[in-house]
């Protein structure tokens, strides 16, 4: 089992910045992908950004140029730096970790942290 603990959400004004963190613990595999998804009321969960253990990144078009995902493999932690935040970025942001080999790949989710962008 893997536990994911998120931190860093909150209320911020439009144009502001926030940094989310997510630390993984438990049965850690070196082959993994970590990232962030978000869900707002009435909408489906959507990918925000992911990063592999080798540092390959993927971003939603809506956040490219504003958000940056990074990770510290020694700490099993992933970060999401969010700049130039917009009201439409308001959502619950959930940390994701997928790990394993072939058919043993498993997905894990954090409980989520609320990000509210409002004046």
Short mmCIF file of N, CA, C and O in Angstrom, two decimals:
data_model
loop_
_atom_site.label_atom_id
_atom_site.label_comp_id
_atom_site.label_asym_id
_atom_site.label_seq_id
_atom_site.Cartn_x
_atom_site.Cartn_y
_atom_site.Cartn_z
N UNK A 1 0.83 -1.20 0.00
CA UNK A 1 0.00 0.00 0.00
C UNK A 1 0.86 1.25 0.00
O UNK A 1 1.98 1.25 0.49
N UNK A 2 0.31 2.29 -0.57
CA UNK A 2 1.00 3.59 -0.63
C UNK A 2 0.07 4.64 -0.05
O UNK A 2 -1.13 4.66 -0.35
N UNK A 3 0.63 5.49 0.78
CA UNK A 3 -0.13 6.60 1.34
C UNK A 3 0.38 7.90 0.72
O UNK A 3 1.59 8.09 0.55
N UNK A 4 -0.56 8.76 0.39
CA UNK A 4 -0.22 10.06 -0.20
C UNK A 4 -0.77 11.16 0.70
O UNK A 4 -1.97 11.17 1.00
N UNK A 5 0.10 12.07 1.10
CA UNK A 5 -0.29 13.17 1.97
C UNK A 5 -0.05 14.48 1.24
O UNK A 5 1.09 14.80 0.90
N UNK A 6 -1.13 15.22 1.03
CA UNK A 6 -1.06 16.47 0.27
C UNK A 6 -1.05 17.67 1.21
O UNK A 6 -1.58 17.60 2.32
N UNK A 7 -0.49 18.75 0.73
CA UNK A 7 -0.52 20.01 1.47
C UNK A 7 -0.38 21.17 0.50
O UNK A 7 0.06 20.98 -0.65
N UNK A 8 -0.78 22.34 0.95
CA UNK A 8 -0.53 23.55 0.18
C UNK A 8 -1.73 24.20 -0.46
O UNK A 8 -1.60 25.26 -1.09
N UNK A 9 -2.91 23.62 -0.34
CA UNK A 9 -4.08 24.26 -0.91
C UNK A 9 -4.49 25.49 -0.13
O UNK A 9 -3.91 25.81 0.91
N UNK A 10 -5.50 26.19 -0.65
CA UNK A 10 -5.99 27.36 0.06
C UNK A 10 -6.71 28.32 -0.85
O UNK A 10 -7.08 27.99 -1.98
N UNK A 11 -6.91 29.52 -0.32
CA UNK A 11 -7.60 30.59 -1.05
C UNK A 11 -6.57 31.59 -1.57
O UNK A 11 -5.69 32.02 -0.80
N UNK A 12 -6.68 31.95 -2.83
CA UNK A 12 -5.74 32.89 -3.43
C UNK A 12 -6.50 33.77 -4.40
O UNK A 12 -7.51 33.35 -4.98
N UNK A 13 -6.03 35.00 -4.56
CA UNK A 13 -6.66 35.90 -5.51
C UNK A 13 -6.25 35.59 -6.93
O UNK A 13 -5.17 35.01 -7.16
N UNK A 14 -7.08 35.95 -7.89
CA UNK A 14 -6.69 35.76 -9.29
C UNK A 14 -5.33 36.41 -9.58
O UNK A 14 -5.07 37.52 -9.13
N UNK A 15 -4.51 35.67 -10.33
CA UNK A 15 -3.16 36.15 -10.61
C UNK A 15 -2.13 35.71 -9.58
O UNK A 15 -0.92 35.88 -9.80
N UNK A 16 -2.60 35.14 -8.50
CA UNK A 16 -1.70 34.72 -7.44
C UNK A 16 -1.08 33.35 -7.69
O UNK A 16 -1.27 32.75 -8.75
N UNK A 17 -0.34 32.89 -6.69
CA UNK A 17 0.38 31.62 -6.81
C UNK A 17 0.14 30.74 -5.59
O UNK A 17 -0.10 31.25 -4.49
N UNK A 18 0.23 29.45 -5.81
CA UNK A 18 0.19 28.47 -4.74
C UNK A 18 1.13 27.34 -5.13
O UNK A 18 1.37 27.08 -6.31
N UNK A 19 1.62 26.64 -4.11
CA UNK A 19 2.46 25.46 -4.34
C UNK A 19 1.89 24.29 -3.58
O UNK A 19 1.74 24.35 -2.36
N UNK A 20 1.56 23.24 -4.31
CA UNK A 20 1.06 22.01 -3.70
C UNK A 20 2.21 21.01 -3.54
O UNK A 20 3.10 20.95 -4.38
N UNK A 21 2.13 20.23 -2.48
CA UNK A 21 3.10 19.16 -2.25
C UNK A 21 2.35 17.87 -1.96
O UNK A 21 1.26 17.89 -1.41
N UNK A 22 2.97 16.78 -2.33
CA UNK A 22 2.39 15.46 -2.05
C UNK A 22 3.52 14.49 -1.76
O UNK A 22 4.38 14.26 -2.61
N UNK A 23 3.52 13.95 -0.56
CA UNK A 23 4.54 13.00 -0.15
C UNK A 23 3.98 11.59 -0.12
O UNK A 23 2.91 11.35 0.44
N UNK A 24 4.71 10.67 -0.73
CA UNK A 24 4.31 9.27 -0.77
C UNK A 24 5.11 8.47 0.25
O UNK A 24 6.30 8.71 0.46
N UNK A 25 4.44 7.51 0.86
CA UNK A 25 5.11 6.61 1.80
C UNK A 25 4.49 5.23 1.69
O UNK A 25 3.41 5.06 1.13
N UNK A 26 5.18 4.25 2.24
CA UNK A 26 4.69 2.88 2.20
C UNK A 26 5.51 2.04 1.25
O UNK A 26 6.73 2.15 1.20
N UNK A 27 4.84 1.22 0.46
CA UNK A 27 5.52 0.29 -0.46
C UNK A 27 5.85 1.02 -1.75
O UNK A 27 5.08 1.00 -2.70
N UNK A 28 7.02 1.64 -1.76
CA UNK A 28 7.41 2.50 -2.87
C UNK A 28 8.18 1.70 -3.92
O UNK A 28 9.13 0.99 -3.59
N UNK A 29 7.76 1.83 -5.18
CA UNK A 29 8.47 1.23 -6.30
C UNK A 29 9.19 2.34 -7.05
O UNK A 29 8.68 3.45 -7.17
N UNK A 30 10.36 2.02 -7.59
CA UNK A 30 11.14 3.05 -8.28
C UNK A 30 10.51 3.43 -9.62
O UNK A 30 10.61 4.58 -10.05
N UNK A 31 9.84 2.48 -10.29
CA UNK A 31 9.18 2.79 -11.56
C UNK A 31 7.81 3.36 -11.24
O UNK A 31 6.92 2.64 -10.78
N UNK A 32 7.66 4.65 -11.46
CA UNK A 32 6.39 5.25 -11.06
C UNK A 32 6.14 6.56 -11.81
O UNK A 32 7.04 7.14 -12.41
N UNK A 33 4.91 6.99 -11.75
CA UNK A 33 4.49 8.30 -12.22
C UNK A 33 3.72 8.97 -11.10
O UNK A 33 2.90 8.31 -10.45
N UNK A 34 4.00 10.22 -10.88
CA UNK A 34 3.23 10.99 -9.90
C UNK A 34 2.63 12.20 -10.59
O UNK A 34 3.10 12.63 -11.65
N UNK A 35 1.59 12.73 -10.00
CA UNK A 35 0.99 13.89 -10.62
C UNK A 35 -0.20 14.42 -9.87
O UNK A 35 -0.44 14.05 -8.71
N UNK A 36 -0.93 15.29 -10.56
CA UNK A 36 -2.08 15.94 -9.98
C UNK A 36 -3.26 15.91 -10.96
O UNK A 36 -3.08 16.13 -12.17
N UNK A 37 -4.41 15.62 -10.40
CA UNK A 37 -5.67 15.73 -11.12
C UNK A 37 -6.53 16.71 -10.33
O UNK A 37 -6.27 16.97 -9.15
N UNK A 38 -7.56 17.22 -10.97
CA UNK A 38 -8.47 18.13 -10.26
C UNK A 38 -9.91 17.87 -10.67
O UNK A 38 -10.18 17.37 -11.76
N UNK A 39 -10.79 18.23 -9.75
CA UNK A 39 -12.21 18.07 -10.01
C UNK A 39 -12.95 19.23 -9.38
O UNK A 39 -12.76 19.54 -8.20
N UNK A 40 -13.81 19.84 -10.16
CA UNK A 40 -14.66 20.92 -9.65
C UNK A 40 -16.10 20.45 -9.74
O UNK A 40 -16.42 19.52 -10.47
N UNK A 41 -17.00 21.09 -8.97
CA UNK A 41 -18.40 20.64 -8.92
C UNK A 41 -19.03 20.56 -10.30
O UNK A 41 -18.93 21.49 -11.10
N UNK A 42 -19.66 19.43 -10.58
CA UNK A 42 -20.36 19.25 -11.84
C UNK A 42 -19.48 18.88 -13.00
O UNK A 42 -19.96 18.72 -14.13
N UNK A 43 -18.19 18.70 -12.75
CA UNK A 43 -17.26 18.36 -13.83
C UNK A 43 -16.55 17.05 -13.51
O UNK A 43 -16.44 16.64 -12.37
N UNK A 44 -16.07 16.41 -14.57
CA UNK A 44 -15.30 15.20 -14.39
C UNK A 44 -13.89 15.53 -13.92
O UNK A 44 -13.38 16.61 -14.17
N UNK A 45 -13.28 14.56 -13.27
CA UNK A 45 -11.89 14.73 -12.86
C UNK A 45 -11.03 14.86 -14.12
O UNK A 45 -11.22 14.12 -15.09
N UNK A 46 -10.09 15.78 -14.09
CA UNK A 46 -9.24 16.00 -15.25
C UNK A 46 -7.77 16.04 -14.83
O UNK A 46 -7.42 16.44 -13.72
N UNK A 47 -6.94 15.62 -15.76
CA UNK A 47 -5.51 15.65 -15.52
C UNK A 47 -5.02 17.09 -15.49
O UNK A 47 -5.45 17.92 -16.29
N UNK A 48 -4.13 17.37 -14.55
CA UNK A 48 -3.46 18.66 -14.50
C UNK A 48 -2.03 18.51 -15.02
O UNK A 48 -1.64 19.17 -15.98
N UNK A 49 -1.28 17.63 -14.38
CA UNK A 49 0.10 17.40 -14.80
C UNK A 49 0.61 16.10 -14.18
O UNK A 49 0.18 15.73 -13.08
N UNK A 50 1.51 15.45 -14.90
CA UNK A 50 2.16 14.26 -14.37
C UNK A 50 3.65 14.33 -14.64
O UNK A 50 4.10 15.06 -15.54
N UNK A 51 4.39 13.54 -13.87
CA UNK A 51 5.85 13.48 -14.05
C UNK A 51 6.30 12.06 -13.72
O UNK A 51 5.88 11.50 -12.71
N UNK A 52 7.12 11.49 -14.59
CA UNK A 52 7.60 10.13 -14.36
C UNK A 52 8.82 10.15 -13.46
O UNK A 52 9.38 11.21 -13.16
N UNK A 53 9.25 8.97 -13.05
CA UNK A 53 10.43 8.90 -12.19
C UNK A 53 11.68 9.37 -12.92
O UNK A 53 12.68 9.74 -12.30
N UNK A 54 11.62 9.41 -14.26
CA UNK A 54 12.75 9.92 -15.05
C UNK A 54 12.65 11.40 -15.32
O UNK A 54 13.51 11.98 -15.96
N UNK A 55 11.54 12.02 -14.89
CA UNK A 55 11.39 13.45 -15.07
C UNK A 55 10.63 13.88 -16.30
O UNK A 55 10.56 15.09 -16.59
N UNK A 56 10.04 12.95 -17.02
CA UNK A 56 9.23 13.31 -18.18
C UNK A 56 7.90 13.86 -17.70
O UNK A 56 7.23 13.26 -16.86
N UNK A 57 7.51 15.00 -18.24
CA UNK A 57 6.30 15.70 -17.78
C UNK A 57 5.22 15.74 -18.85
O UNK A 57 5.49 15.67 -20.05
N UNK A 58 4.00 15.91 -18.37
CA UNK A 58 2.84 16.05 -19.24
C UNK A 58 1.89 17.04 -18.57
O UNK A 58 1.65 16.93 -17.36
N UNK A 59 1.37 17.99 -19.34
CA UNK A 59 0.49 19.01 -18.79
C UNK A 59 -0.81 19.10 -19.58
O UNK A 59 -0.84 18.90 -20.79
N UNK A 60 -1.87 19.46 -18.88
CA UNK A 60 -3.10 19.83 -19.55
C UNK A 60 -2.86 21.14 -20.30
O UNK A 60 -2.12 22.01 -19.82
N UNK A 61 -3.48 21.29 -21.46
CA UNK A 61 -3.30 22.52 -22.24
C UNK A 61 -3.68 23.75 -21.44
O UNK A 61 -3.07 24.81 -21.59
N UNK A 62 -4.67 23.61 -20.57
CA UNK A 62 -5.19 24.75 -19.83
C UNK A 62 -4.21 25.30 -18.80
O UNK A 62 -4.39 26.42 -18.32
N UNK A 63 -3.19 24.52 -18.45
CA UNK A 63 -2.25 24.99 -17.43
C UNK A 63 -0.84 25.19 -17.95
O UNK A 63 0.03 25.67 -17.23
N UNK A 64 -0.60 24.84 -19.20
CA UNK A 64 0.73 24.99 -19.78
C UNK A 64 1.19 26.45 -19.71
O UNK A 64 0.43 27.36 -20.02
N UNK A 65 2.41 26.64 -19.27
CA UNK A 65 2.96 27.98 -19.15
C UNK A 65 2.65 28.65 -17.83
O UNK A 65 3.23 29.69 -17.51
N UNK A 66 1.74 28.07 -17.05
CA UNK A 66 1.38 28.65 -15.75
C UNK A 66 1.75 27.74 -14.58
O UNK A 66 2.13 28.20 -13.52
N UNK A 67 1.62 26.43 -14.79
CA UNK A 67 1.91 25.46 -13.74
C UNK A 67 3.19 24.71 -14.07
O UNK A 67 3.49 24.45 -15.24
N UNK A 68 3.92 24.34 -13.02
CA UNK A 68 5.13 23.55 -13.19
C UNK A 68 5.12 22.40 -12.19
O UNK A 68 4.98 22.62 -10.99
N UNK A 69 5.28 21.19 -12.71
CA UNK A 69 5.36 20.02 -11.84
C UNK A 69 6.83 19.63 -11.69
O UNK A 69 7.61 19.71 -12.64
N UNK A 70 7.19 19.21 -10.48
CA UNK A 70 8.54 18.76 -10.22
C UNK A 70 8.48 17.68 -9.14
O UNK A 70 7.44 17.46 -8.53
N UNK A 71 9.62 17.04 -8.92
CA UNK A 71 9.62 15.99 -7.90
C UNK A 71 11.00 15.86 -7.28
O UNK A 71 12.01 16.22 -7.88
N UNK A 72 10.98 15.31 -6.08
CA UNK A 72 12.20 14.97 -5.35
C UNK A 72 12.13 13.48 -5.10
O UNK A 72 11.40 13.04 -4.20
N UNK A 73 12.86 12.71 -5.89
CA UNK A 73 12.76 11.26 -5.76
C UNK A 73 13.27 10.76 -4.41
O UNK A 73 12.78 9.76 -3.89
N UNK A 74 14.25 11.44 -3.85
CA UNK A 74 14.78 11.02 -2.56
C UNK A 74 13.73 11.15 -1.45
O UNK A 74 13.74 10.40 -0.48
N UNK A 75 12.81 12.09 -1.63
CA UNK A 75 11.76 12.31 -0.64
C UNK A 75 10.42 11.73 -1.09
O UNK A 75 9.42 11.87 -0.38
N UNK A 76 10.40 11.11 -2.27
CA UNK A 76 9.15 10.56 -2.81
C UNK A 76 8.05 11.62 -2.79
O UNK A 76 6.90 11.34 -2.42
N UNK A 77 8.40 12.81 -3.19
CA UNK A 77 7.49 13.94 -3.11
C UNK A 77 7.36 14.61 -4.48
O UNK A 77 8.36 14.76 -5.19
N UNK A 78 6.14 15.00 -4.80
CA UNK A 78 5.87 15.73 -6.03
C UNK A 78 5.31 17.10 -5.67
O UNK A 78 4.61 17.24 -4.66
N UNK A 79 5.66 18.08 -6.48
CA UNK A 79 5.24 19.45 -6.24
C UNK A 79 4.50 19.98 -7.46
O UNK A 79 4.79 19.59 -8.60
N UNK A 80 3.59 20.90 -7.21
CA UNK A 80 2.93 21.60 -8.30
C UNK A 80 2.96 23.10 -7.99
O UNK A 80 2.28 23.54 -7.07
N UNK A 81 3.78 23.81 -8.73
CA UNK A 81 3.83 25.27 -8.59
C UNK A 81 2.81 25.86 -9.54
O UNK A 81 2.88 25.64 -10.76
N UNK A 82 1.86 26.58 -8.98
CA UNK A 82 0.77 27.16 -9.77
C UNK A 82 0.88 28.67 -9.75
O UNK A 82 0.77 29.28 -8.67
N UNK A 83 1.12 29.25 -10.89
CA UNK A 83 1.23 30.70 -11.03
C UNK A 83 0.10 31.23 -11.91
O UNK A 83 -0.55 30.47 -12.63
N UNK A 84 -0.10 32.53 -11.85
CA UNK A 84 -1.13 33.18 -12.67
C UNK A 84 -2.46 32.46 -12.56
O UNK A 84 -3.13 32.17 -13.56
N UNK A 85 -2.85 32.17 -11.34
CA UNK A 85 -4.07 31.40 -11.12
C UNK A 85 -5.30 32.15 -11.57
O UNK A 85 -5.39 33.39 -11.45
N UNK A 86 -6.26 31.38 -12.08
CA UNK A 86 -7.51 31.92 -12.59
C UNK A 86 -8.67 31.33 -11.81
O UNK A 86 -8.55 30.23 -11.25
N UNK A 87 -9.82 32.02 -11.77
CA UNK A 87 -10.97 31.45 -11.07
C UNK A 87 -11.33 30.05 -11.57
O UNK A 87 -11.77 29.20 -10.78
N UNK A 88 -11.12 29.78 -12.84
CA UNK A 88 -11.45 28.46 -13.37
C UNK A 88 -10.49 27.37 -12.91
O UNK A 88 -10.71 26.19 -13.19
N UNK A 89 -9.43 27.74 -12.22
CA UNK A 89 -8.54 26.74 -11.61
C UNK A 89 -9.08 26.24 -10.28
O UNK A 89 -8.53 25.30 -9.70
N UNK A 90 -10.15 26.86 -9.81
CA UNK A 90 -10.75 26.42 -8.55
C UNK A 90 -11.23 24.98 -8.65
O UNK A 90 -11.98 24.63 -9.56
N UNK A 91 -10.77 24.15 -7.73
CA UNK A 91 -11.10 22.73 -7.75
C UNK A 91 -10.48 22.05 -6.54
O UNK A 91 -9.66 22.64 -5.83
N UNK A 92 -10.86 20.79 -6.36
CA UNK A 92 -10.13 19.93 -5.43
C UNK A 92 -9.02 19.26 -6.23
O UNK A 92 -9.29 18.60 -7.24
N UNK A 93 -7.80 19.44 -5.77
CA UNK A 93 -6.64 18.88 -6.44
C UNK A 93 -6.22 17.60 -5.71
O UNK A 93 -5.95 17.62 -4.50
N UNK A 94 -6.15 16.52 -6.46
CA UNK A 94 -5.81 15.22 -5.89
C UNK A 94 -4.45 14.77 -6.41
O UNK A 94 -4.18 14.82 -7.62
N UNK A 95 -3.65 14.30 -5.49
CA UNK A 95 -2.36 13.73 -5.84
C UNK A 95 -2.55 12.32 -6.37
O UNK A 95 -3.40 11.56 -5.87
N UNK A 96 -1.74 11.96 -7.34
CA UNK A 96 -1.79 10.63 -7.95
C UNK A 96 -0.41 10.01 -7.96
O UNK A 96 0.59 10.69 -8.18
N UNK A 97 -0.40 8.71 -7.73
CA UNK A 97 0.84 7.95 -7.92
C UNK A 97 0.48 6.62 -8.54
O UNK A 97 -0.39 5.90 -8.02
N UNK A 98 1.11 6.29 -9.64
CA UNK A 98 1.00 4.98 -10.24
C UNK A 98 2.36 4.33 -10.22
O UNK A 98 3.38 4.99 -10.46
N UNK A 99 2.41 3.05 -9.88
CA UNK A 99 3.70 2.37 -9.79
C UNK A 99 3.54 0.89 -10.01
O UNK A 99 2.44 0.32 -9.84
N UNK A 100 4.64 0.27 -10.35
CA UNK A 100 4.64 -1.16 -10.53
C UNK A 100 5.24 -1.56 -11.86
O UNK A 100 5.74 -0.73 -12.61
N UNK A 101 5.17 -2.85 -12.15
CA UNK A 101 5.75 -3.41 -13.36
C UNK A 101 4.69 -4.23 -14.07
O UNK A 101 4.15 -5.18 -13.51
N UNK A 102 4.40 -3.85 -15.31
CA UNK A 102 3.45 -4.59 -16.13
C UNK A 102 2.09 -4.71 -15.47
O UNK A 102 1.47 -3.73 -15.08
N UNK A 103 1.66 -5.95 -15.32
CA UNK A 103 0.33 -6.20 -14.77
C UNK A 103 0.22 -5.87 -13.28
O UNK A 103 -0.87 -5.85 -12.72
N UNK A 104 1.34 -5.62 -12.64
CA UNK A 104 1.31 -5.27 -11.22
C UNK A 104 1.14 -3.78 -10.99
O UNK A 104 1.11 -3.33 -9.85
N UNK A 105 1.01 -3.00 -12.08
CA UNK A 105 0.84 -1.54 -11.94
C UNK A 105 -0.41 -1.24 -11.13
O UNK A 105 -1.47 -1.78 -11.37
N UNK A 106 -0.25 -0.31 -10.16
CA UNK A 106 -1.39 0.10 -9.33
C UNK A 106 -1.45 1.61 -9.24
O UNK A 106 -0.42 2.29 -9.26
N UNK A 107 -2.66 2.13 -9.11
CA UNK A 107 -2.88 3.56 -8.96
C UNK A 107 -3.28 3.87 -7.52
O UNK A 107 -4.06 3.13 -6.91
N UNK A 108 -2.75 4.99 -7.03
CA UNK A 108 -3.08 5.45 -5.68
C UNK A 108 -3.48 6.92 -5.76
O UNK A 108 -2.96 7.68 -6.59
N UNK A 109 -4.36 7.31 -4.85
CA UNK A 109 -4.88 8.68 -4.85
C UNK A 109 -4.83 9.27 -3.45
O UNK A 109 -5.08 8.57 -2.46
N UNK A 110 -4.53 10.56 -3.40
CA UNK A 110 -4.63 11.27 -2.15
C UNK A 110 -6.07 11.69 -1.91
O UNK A 110 -6.95 11.50 -2.76
N UNK A 111 -6.30 12.28 -0.74
CA UNK A 111 -7.66 12.68 -0.38
C UNK A 111 -8.09 13.98 -1.03
O UNK A 111 -9.27 14.27 -1.11
N UNK A 112 -7.13 14.75 -1.48
CA UNK A 112 -7.45 16.00 -2.15
C UNK A 112 -7.24 17.22 -1.28
O UNK A 112 -7.42 17.15 -0.06
N UNK A 113 -6.91 18.31 -1.92
CA UNK A 113 -6.77 19.58 -1.24
C UNK A 113 -7.48 20.66 -2.05
O UNK A 113 -7.36 20.70 -3.28
N UNK A 114 -8.23 21.49 -1.36
CA UNK A 114 -9.04 22.50 -2.04
C UNK A 114 -8.19 23.70 -2.45
O UNK A 114 -7.43 24.24 -1.63
N UNK A 115 -8.34 24.09 -3.71
CA UNK A 115 -7.73 25.33 -4.21
C UNK A 115 -8.88 26.22 -4.68
O UNK A 115 -9.67 25.82 -5.53
N UNK A 116 -8.95 27.40 -4.10
CA UNK A 116 -9.99 28.36 -4.47
C UNK A 116 -9.34 29.65 -4.94
O UNK A 116 -8.54 30.24 -4.21
N UNK A 117 -9.70 30.05 -6.15
CA UNK A 117 -9.16 31.29 -6.73
C UNK A 117 -10.31 32.28 -6.83
O UNK A 117 -11.22 32.12 -7.64
N UNK A 118 -10.25 33.29 -5.99
CA UNK A 118 -11.36 34.24 -5.92
C UNK A 118 -10.89 35.55 -5.33
O UNK A 118 -9.99 35.58 -4.48
N UNK A 119 -11.51 36.63 -5.77
CA UNK A 119 -11.19 37.94 -5.20
C UNK A 119 -12.16 38.27 -4.07
O UNK A 119 -12.05 39.33 -3.45
#
